[in-house]
CSV table of N, CA and C in Angstrom, one decimal:
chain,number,residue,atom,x,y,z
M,1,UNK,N,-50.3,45.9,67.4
M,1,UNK,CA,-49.2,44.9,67.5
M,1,UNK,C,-49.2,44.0,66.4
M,2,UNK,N,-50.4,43.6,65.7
M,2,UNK,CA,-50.4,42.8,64.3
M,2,UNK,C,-49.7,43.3,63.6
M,3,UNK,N,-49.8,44.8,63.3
M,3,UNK,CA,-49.2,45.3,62.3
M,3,UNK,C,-47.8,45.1,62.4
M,4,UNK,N,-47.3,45.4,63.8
M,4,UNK,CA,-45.9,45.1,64.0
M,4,UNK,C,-45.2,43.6,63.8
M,5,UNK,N,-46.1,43.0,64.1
M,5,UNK,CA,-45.7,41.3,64.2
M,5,UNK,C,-45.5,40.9,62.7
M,6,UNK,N,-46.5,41.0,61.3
M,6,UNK,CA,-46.5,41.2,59.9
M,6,UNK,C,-45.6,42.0,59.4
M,7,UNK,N,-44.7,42.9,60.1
M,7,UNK,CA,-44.0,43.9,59.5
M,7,UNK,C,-42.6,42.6,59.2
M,8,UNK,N,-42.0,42.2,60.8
M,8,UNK,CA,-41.1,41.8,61.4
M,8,UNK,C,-41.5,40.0,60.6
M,9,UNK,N,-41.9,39.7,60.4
M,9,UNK,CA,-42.3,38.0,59.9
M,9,UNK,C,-42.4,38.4,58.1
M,10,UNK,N,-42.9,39.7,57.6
M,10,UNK,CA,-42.3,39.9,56.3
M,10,UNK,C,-40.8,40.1,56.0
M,11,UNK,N,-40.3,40.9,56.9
M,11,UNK,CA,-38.9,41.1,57.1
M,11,UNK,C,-37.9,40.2,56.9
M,12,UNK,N,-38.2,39.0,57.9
M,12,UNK,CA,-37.7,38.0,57.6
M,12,UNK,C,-37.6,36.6,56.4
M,13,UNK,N,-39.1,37.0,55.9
M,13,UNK,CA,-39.0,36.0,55.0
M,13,UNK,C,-38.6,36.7,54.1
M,14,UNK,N,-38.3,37.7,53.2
M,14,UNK,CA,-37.5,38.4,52.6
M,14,UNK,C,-36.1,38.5,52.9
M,15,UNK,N,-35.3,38.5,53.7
M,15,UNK,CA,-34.0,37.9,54.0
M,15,UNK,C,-34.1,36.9,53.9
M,16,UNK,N,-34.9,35.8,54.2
M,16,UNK,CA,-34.5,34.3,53.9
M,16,UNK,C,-34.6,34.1,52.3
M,17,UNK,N,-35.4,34.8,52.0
M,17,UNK,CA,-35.5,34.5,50.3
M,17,UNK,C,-34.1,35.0,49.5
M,18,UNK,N,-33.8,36.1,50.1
M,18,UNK,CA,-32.4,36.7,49.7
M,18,UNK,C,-31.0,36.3,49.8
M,19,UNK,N,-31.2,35.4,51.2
M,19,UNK,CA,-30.1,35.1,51.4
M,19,UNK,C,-29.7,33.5,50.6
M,20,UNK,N,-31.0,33.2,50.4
M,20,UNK,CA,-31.2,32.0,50.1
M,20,UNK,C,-30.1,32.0,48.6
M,21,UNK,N,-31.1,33.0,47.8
M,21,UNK,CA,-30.7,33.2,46.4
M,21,UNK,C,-28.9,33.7,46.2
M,22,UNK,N,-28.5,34.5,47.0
M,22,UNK,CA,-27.1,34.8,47.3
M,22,UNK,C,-26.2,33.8,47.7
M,23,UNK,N,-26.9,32.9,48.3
M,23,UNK,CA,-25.8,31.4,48.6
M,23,UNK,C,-25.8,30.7,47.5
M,24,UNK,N,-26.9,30.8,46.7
M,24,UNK,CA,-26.9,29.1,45.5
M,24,UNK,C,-25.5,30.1,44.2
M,25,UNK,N,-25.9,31.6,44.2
M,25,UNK,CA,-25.4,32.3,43.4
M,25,UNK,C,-23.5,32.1,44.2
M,26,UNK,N,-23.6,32.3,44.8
M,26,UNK,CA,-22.1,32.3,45.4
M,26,UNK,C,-21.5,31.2,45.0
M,27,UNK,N,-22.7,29.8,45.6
M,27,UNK,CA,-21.7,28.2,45.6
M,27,UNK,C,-21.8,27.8,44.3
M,28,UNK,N,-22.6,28.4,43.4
M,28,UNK,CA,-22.6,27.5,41.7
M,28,UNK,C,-21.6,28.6,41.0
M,29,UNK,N,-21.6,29.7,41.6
M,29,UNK,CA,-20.7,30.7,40.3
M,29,UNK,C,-19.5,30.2,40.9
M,30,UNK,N,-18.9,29.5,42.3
M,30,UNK,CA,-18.0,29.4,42.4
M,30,UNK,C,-16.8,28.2,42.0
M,31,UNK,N,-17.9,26.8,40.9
M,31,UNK,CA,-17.5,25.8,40.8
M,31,UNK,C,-16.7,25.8,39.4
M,32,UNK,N,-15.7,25.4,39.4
M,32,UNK,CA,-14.8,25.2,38.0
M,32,UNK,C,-15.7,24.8,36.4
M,33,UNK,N,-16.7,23.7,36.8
M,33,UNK,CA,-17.8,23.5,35.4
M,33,UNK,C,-18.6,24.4,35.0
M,34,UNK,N,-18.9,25.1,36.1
M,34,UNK,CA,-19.8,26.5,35.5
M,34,UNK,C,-19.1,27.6,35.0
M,35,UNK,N,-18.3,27.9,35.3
M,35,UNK,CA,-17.4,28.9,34.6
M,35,UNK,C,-16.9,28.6,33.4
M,36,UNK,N,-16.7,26.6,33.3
M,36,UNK,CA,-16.5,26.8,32.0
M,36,UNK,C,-17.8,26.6,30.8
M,37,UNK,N,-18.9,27.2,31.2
M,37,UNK,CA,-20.1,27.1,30.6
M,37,UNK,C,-20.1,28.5,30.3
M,38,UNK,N,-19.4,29.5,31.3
M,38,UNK,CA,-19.9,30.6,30.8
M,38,UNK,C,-18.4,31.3,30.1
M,39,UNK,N,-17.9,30.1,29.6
M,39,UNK,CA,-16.8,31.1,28.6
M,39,UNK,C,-15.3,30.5,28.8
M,40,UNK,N,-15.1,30.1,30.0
M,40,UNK,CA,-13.9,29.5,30.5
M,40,UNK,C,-13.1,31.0,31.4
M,41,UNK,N,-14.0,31.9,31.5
M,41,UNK,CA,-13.3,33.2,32.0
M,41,UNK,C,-13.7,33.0,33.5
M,42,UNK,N,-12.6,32.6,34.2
M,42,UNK,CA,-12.6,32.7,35.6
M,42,UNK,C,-12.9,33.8,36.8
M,43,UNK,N,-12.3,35.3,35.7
M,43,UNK,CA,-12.6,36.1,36.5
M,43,UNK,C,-13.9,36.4,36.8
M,44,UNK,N,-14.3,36.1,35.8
M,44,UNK,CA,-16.1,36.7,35.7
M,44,UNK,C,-16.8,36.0,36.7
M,45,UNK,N,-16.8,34.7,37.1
M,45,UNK,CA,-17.2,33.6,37.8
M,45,UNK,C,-16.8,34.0,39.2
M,46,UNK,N,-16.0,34.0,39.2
M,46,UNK,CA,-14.9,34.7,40.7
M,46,UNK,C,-15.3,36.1,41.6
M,47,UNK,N,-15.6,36.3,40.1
M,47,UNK,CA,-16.0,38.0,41.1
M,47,UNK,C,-17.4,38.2,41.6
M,48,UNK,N,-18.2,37.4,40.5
M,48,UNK,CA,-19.8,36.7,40.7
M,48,UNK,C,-19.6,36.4,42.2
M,49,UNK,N,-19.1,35.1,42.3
M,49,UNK,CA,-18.9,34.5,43.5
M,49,UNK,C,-18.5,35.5,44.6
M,50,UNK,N,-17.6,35.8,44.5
M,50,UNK,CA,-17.2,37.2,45.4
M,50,UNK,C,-18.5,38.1,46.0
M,51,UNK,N,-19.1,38.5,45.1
M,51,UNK,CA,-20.0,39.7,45.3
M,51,UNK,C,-21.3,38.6,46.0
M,52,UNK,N,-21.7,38.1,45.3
M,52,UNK,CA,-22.9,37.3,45.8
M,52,UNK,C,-22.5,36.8,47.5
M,53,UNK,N,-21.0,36.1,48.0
M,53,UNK,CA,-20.8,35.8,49.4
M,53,UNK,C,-20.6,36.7,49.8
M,54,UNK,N,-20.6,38.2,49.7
M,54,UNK,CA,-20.3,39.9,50.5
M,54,UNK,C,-21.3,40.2,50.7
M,55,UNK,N,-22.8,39.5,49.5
M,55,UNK,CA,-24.0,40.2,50.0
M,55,UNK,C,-24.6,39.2,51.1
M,56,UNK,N,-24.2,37.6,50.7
M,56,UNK,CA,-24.7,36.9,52.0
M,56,UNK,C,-24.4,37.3,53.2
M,57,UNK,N,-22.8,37.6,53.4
M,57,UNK,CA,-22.5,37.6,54.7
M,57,UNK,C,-23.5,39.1,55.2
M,58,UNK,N,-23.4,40.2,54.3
M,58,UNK,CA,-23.9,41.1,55.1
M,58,UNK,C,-25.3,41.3,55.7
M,59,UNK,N,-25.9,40.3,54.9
M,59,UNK,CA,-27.5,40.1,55.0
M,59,UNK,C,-27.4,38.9,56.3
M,60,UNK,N,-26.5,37.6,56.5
M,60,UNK,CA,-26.4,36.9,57.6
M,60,UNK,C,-26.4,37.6,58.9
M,61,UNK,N,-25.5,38.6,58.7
M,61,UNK,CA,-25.4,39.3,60.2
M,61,UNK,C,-26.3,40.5,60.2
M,62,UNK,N,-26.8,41.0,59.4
M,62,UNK,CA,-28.1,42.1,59.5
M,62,UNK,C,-29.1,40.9,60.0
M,63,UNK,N,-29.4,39.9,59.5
M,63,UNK,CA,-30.3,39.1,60.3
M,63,UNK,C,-30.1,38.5,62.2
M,64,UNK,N,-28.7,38.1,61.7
M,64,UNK,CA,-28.3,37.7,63.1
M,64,UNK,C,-28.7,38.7,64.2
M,65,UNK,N,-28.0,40.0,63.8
M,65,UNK,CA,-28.3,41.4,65.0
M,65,UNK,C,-29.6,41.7,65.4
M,66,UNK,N,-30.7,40.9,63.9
M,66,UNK,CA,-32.2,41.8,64.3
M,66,UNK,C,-32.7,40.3,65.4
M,67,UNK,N,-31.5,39.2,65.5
M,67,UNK,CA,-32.5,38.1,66.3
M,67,UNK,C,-33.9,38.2,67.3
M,68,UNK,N,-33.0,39.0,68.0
M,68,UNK,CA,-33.9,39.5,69.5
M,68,UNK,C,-34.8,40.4,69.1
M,69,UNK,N,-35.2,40.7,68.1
M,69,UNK,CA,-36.1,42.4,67.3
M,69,UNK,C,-36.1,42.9,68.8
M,70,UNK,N,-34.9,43.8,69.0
M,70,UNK,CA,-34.8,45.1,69.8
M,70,UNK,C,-35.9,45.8,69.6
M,71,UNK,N,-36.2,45.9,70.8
M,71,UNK,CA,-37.3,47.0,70.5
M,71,UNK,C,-38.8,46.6,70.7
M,72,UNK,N,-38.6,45.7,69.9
M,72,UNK,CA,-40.5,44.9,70.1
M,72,UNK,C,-40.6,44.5,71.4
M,73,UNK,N,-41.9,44.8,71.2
M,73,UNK,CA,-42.6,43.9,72.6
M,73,UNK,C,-42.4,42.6,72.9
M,74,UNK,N,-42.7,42.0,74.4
M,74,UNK,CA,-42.5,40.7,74.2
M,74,UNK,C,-43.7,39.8,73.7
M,75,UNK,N,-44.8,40.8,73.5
M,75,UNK,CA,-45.4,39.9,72.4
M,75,UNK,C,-45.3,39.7,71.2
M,76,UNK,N,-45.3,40.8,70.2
M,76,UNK,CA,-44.2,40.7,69.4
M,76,UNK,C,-43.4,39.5,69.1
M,77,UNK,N,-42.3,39.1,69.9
M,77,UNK,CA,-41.2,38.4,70.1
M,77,UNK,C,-42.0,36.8,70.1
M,78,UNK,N,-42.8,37.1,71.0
M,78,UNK,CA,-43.2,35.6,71.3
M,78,UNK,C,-44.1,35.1,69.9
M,79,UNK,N,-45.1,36.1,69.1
M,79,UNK,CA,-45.6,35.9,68.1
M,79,UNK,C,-45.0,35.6,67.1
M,80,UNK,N,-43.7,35.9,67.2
M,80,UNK,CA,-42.6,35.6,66.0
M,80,UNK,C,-42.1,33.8,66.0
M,81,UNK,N,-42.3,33.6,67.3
M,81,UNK,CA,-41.8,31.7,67.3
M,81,UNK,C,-42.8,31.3,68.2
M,82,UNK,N,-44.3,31.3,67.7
M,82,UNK,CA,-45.3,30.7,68.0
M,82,UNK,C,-45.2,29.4,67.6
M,83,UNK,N,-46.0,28.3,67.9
M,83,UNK,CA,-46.2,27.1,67.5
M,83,UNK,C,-46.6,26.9,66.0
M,84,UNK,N,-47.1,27.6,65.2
M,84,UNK,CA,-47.3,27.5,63.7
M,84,UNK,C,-46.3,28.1,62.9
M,85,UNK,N,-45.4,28.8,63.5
M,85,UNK,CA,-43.9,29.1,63.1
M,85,UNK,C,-42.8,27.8,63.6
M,86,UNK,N,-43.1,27.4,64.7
M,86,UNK,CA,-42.1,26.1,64.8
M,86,UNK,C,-42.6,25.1,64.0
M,87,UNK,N,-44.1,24.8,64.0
M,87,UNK,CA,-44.2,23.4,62.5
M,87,UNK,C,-43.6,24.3,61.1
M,88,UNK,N,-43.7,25.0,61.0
M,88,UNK,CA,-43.2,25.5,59.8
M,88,UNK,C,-42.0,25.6,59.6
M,89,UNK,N,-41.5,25.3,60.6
M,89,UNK,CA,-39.4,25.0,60.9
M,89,UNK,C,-39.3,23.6,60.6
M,90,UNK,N,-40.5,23.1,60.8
M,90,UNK,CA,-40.3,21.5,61.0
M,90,UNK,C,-40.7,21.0,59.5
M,91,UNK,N,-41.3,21.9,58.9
M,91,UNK,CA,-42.1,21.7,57.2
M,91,UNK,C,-40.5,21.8,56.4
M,92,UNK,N,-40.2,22.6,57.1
M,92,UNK,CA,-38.9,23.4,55.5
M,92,UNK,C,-38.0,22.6,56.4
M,93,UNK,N,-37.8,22.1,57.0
M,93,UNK,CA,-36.8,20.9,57.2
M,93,UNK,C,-37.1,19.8,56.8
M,94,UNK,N,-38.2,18.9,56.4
M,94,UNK,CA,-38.4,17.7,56.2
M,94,UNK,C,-38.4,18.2,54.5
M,95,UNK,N,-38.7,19.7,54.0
M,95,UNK,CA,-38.8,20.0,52.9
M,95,UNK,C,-38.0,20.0,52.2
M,96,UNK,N,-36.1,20.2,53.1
M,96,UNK,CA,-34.7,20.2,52.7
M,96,UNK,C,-34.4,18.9,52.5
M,97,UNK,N,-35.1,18.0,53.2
M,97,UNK,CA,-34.5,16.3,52.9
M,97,UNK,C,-35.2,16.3,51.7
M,98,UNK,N,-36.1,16.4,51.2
M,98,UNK,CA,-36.9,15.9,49.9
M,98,UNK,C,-36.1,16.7,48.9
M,99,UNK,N,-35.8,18.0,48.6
M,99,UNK,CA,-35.1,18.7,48.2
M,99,UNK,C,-33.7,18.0,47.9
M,100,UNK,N,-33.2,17.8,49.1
M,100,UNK,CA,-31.7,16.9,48.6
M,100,UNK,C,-31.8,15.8,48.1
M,101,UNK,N,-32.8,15.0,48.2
M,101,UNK,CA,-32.8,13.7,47.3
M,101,UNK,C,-33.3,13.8,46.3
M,102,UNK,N,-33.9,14.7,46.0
M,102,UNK,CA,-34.3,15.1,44.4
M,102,UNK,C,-32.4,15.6,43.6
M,103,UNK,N,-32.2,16.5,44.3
M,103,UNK,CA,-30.8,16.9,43.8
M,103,UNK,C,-30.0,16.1,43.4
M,104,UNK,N,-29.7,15.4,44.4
M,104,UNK,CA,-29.3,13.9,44.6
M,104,UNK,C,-29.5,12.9,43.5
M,105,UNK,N,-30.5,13.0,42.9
M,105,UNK,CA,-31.2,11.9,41.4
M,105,UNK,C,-30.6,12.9,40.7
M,106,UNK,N,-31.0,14.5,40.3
M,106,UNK,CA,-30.8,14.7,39.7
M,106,UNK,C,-29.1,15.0,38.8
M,107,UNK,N,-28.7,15.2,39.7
M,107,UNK,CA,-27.3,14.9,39.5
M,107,UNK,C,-26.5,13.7,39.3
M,108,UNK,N,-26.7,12.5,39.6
M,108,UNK,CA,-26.7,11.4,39.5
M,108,UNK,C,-27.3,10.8,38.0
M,109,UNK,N,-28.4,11.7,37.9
M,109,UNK,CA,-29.1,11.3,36.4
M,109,UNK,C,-28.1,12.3,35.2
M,110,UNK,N,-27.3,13.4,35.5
M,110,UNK,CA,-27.1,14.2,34.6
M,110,UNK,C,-25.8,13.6,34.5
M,111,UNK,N,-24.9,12.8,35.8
M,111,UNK,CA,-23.5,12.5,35.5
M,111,UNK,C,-23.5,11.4,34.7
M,112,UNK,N,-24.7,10.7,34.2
M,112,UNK,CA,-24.7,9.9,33.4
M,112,UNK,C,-24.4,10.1,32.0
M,113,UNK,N,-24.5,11.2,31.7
M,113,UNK,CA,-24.4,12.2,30.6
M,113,UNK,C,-23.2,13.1,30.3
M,114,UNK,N,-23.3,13.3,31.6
M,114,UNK,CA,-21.8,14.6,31.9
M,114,UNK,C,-21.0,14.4,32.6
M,115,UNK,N,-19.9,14.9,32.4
M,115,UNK,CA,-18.7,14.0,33.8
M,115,UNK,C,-19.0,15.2,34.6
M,116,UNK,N,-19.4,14.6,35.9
M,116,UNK,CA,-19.9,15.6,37.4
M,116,UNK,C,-18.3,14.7,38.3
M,117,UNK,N,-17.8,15.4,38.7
M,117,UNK,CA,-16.6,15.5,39.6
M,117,UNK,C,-17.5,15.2,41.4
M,118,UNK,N,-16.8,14.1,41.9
M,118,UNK,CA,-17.7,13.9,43.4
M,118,UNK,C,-17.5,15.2,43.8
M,119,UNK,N,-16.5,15.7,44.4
M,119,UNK,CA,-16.5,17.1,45.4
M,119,UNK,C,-17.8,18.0,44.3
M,120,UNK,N,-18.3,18.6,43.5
M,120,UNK,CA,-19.3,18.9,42.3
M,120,UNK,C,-20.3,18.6,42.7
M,121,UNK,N,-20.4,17.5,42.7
M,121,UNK,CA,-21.9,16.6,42.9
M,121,UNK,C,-22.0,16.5,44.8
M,122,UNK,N,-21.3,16.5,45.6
M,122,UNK,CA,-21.7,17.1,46.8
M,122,UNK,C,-22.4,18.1,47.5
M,123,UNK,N,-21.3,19.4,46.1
M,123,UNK,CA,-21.6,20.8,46.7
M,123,UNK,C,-22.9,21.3,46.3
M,124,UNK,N,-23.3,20.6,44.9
M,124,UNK,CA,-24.8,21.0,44.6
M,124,UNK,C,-25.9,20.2,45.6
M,125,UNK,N,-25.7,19.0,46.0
M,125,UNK,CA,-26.4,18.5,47.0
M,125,UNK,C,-26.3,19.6,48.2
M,126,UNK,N,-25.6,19.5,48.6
M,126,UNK,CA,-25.2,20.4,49.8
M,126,UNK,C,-26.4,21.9,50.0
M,127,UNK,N,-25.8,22.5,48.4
M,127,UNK,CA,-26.1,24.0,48.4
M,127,UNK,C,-27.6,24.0,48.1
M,128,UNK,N,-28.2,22.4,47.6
M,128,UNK,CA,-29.7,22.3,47.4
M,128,UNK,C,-30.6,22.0,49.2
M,129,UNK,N,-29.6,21.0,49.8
M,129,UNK,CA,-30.0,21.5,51.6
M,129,UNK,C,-30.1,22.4,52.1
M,130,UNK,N,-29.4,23.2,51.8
M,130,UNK,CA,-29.0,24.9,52.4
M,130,UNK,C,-30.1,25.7,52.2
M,131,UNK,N,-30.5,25.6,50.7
M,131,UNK,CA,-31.5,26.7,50.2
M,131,UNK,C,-32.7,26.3,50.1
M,132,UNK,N,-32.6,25.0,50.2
M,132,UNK,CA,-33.9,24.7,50.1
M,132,UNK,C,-35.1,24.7,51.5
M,133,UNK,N,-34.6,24.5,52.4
M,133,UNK,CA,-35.6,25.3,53.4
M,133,UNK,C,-35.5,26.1,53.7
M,134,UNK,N,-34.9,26.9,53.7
M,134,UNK,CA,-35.0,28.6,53.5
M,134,UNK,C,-36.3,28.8,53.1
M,135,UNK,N,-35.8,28.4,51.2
M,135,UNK,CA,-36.9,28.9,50.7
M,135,UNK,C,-38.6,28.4,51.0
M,136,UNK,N,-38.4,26.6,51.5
M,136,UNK,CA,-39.3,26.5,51.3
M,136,UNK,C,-39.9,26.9,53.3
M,137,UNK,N,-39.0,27.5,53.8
M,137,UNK,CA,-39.9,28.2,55.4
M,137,UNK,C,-40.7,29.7,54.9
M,138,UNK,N,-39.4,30.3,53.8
M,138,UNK,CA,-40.4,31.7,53.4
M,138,UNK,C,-41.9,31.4,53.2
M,139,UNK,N,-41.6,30.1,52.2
M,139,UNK,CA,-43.0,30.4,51.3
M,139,UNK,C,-44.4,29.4,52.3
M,140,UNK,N,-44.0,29.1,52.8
M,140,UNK,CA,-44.7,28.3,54.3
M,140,UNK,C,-45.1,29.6,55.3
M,141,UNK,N,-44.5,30.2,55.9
M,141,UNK,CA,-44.5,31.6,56.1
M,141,UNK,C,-45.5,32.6,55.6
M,142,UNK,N,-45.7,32.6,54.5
M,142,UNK,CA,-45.9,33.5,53.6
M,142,UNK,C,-47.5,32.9,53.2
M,143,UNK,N,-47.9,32.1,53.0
M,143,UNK,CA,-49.0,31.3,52.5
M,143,UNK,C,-50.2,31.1,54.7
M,144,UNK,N,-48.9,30.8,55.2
M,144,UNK,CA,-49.4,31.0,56.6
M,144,UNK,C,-50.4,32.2,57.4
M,145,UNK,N,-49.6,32.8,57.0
M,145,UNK,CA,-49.8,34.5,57.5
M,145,UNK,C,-51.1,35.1,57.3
């Protein structure tokens, strides 16, 4: 059953890491300043964005459907949201606040330099909450195990 429990807890933190990387690629290819960094060609940016939120969604609901891991045991299941998997929900959440306020400076420090548009400087805050405990539950996860 270890083996099975390590299969199913790598599984996941490899969709988190993927989906993670598919959201930041979706919400930054999708902003009007980045496109014009990479040429002013919208389509290019657009279709980036496009393909990157087709692979999120499909990997959101491949994750969503494995919720319950059909199939596994209920130990299995219960080994998967053990108590050192919920502090580790509680790590990469207090990890996402630090994450956003770093974002937060850092954007703030760069609009001093560059004209950052508010809706802009939200969405990178935003998209730095999003991914950032993701990534930082995989790698908590991952160092855990």
């Amino acid at each position: 059953m270890s083996d099975q429990v390590e299969k199913l807890s790598s599984k996941r933190r490899r969709m988190l890491v993927v989906m993670a990387i598919a959201f930041i690629v979706w919400q930054v290819a999708g902003l009007q300043m980045f496109s014009d960094f990479a040429g002013g060609d919208r389509r290019l940016t657009s279709f980036v964005s496009l393909l990157a939120f087709g692979f999120w969604a499909v990997t959101l609901i491949i994750l969503m459907r494995q919720r319950g891991v059909k199939g596994a045991p209920p130990e299995a299941r219960a080994a998967l949201n053990d108590e050192l998997v919920q502090q580790n929900r509680m790590r990469a959440f207090r990890a996402g606040y630090w994450v956003m306020l770093i974002a937060a400076a850092i954007v703030f420090t760069a609009s001093l330099f560059v004209r950052i548009e508010g809706n802009v400087a939200a969405q990178l805050i935003l998209v730095a909450g999003v991914a950032g405990p993701m990534l930082a539950f995989a790698r908590l996860e991952g160092r855990d195990a």
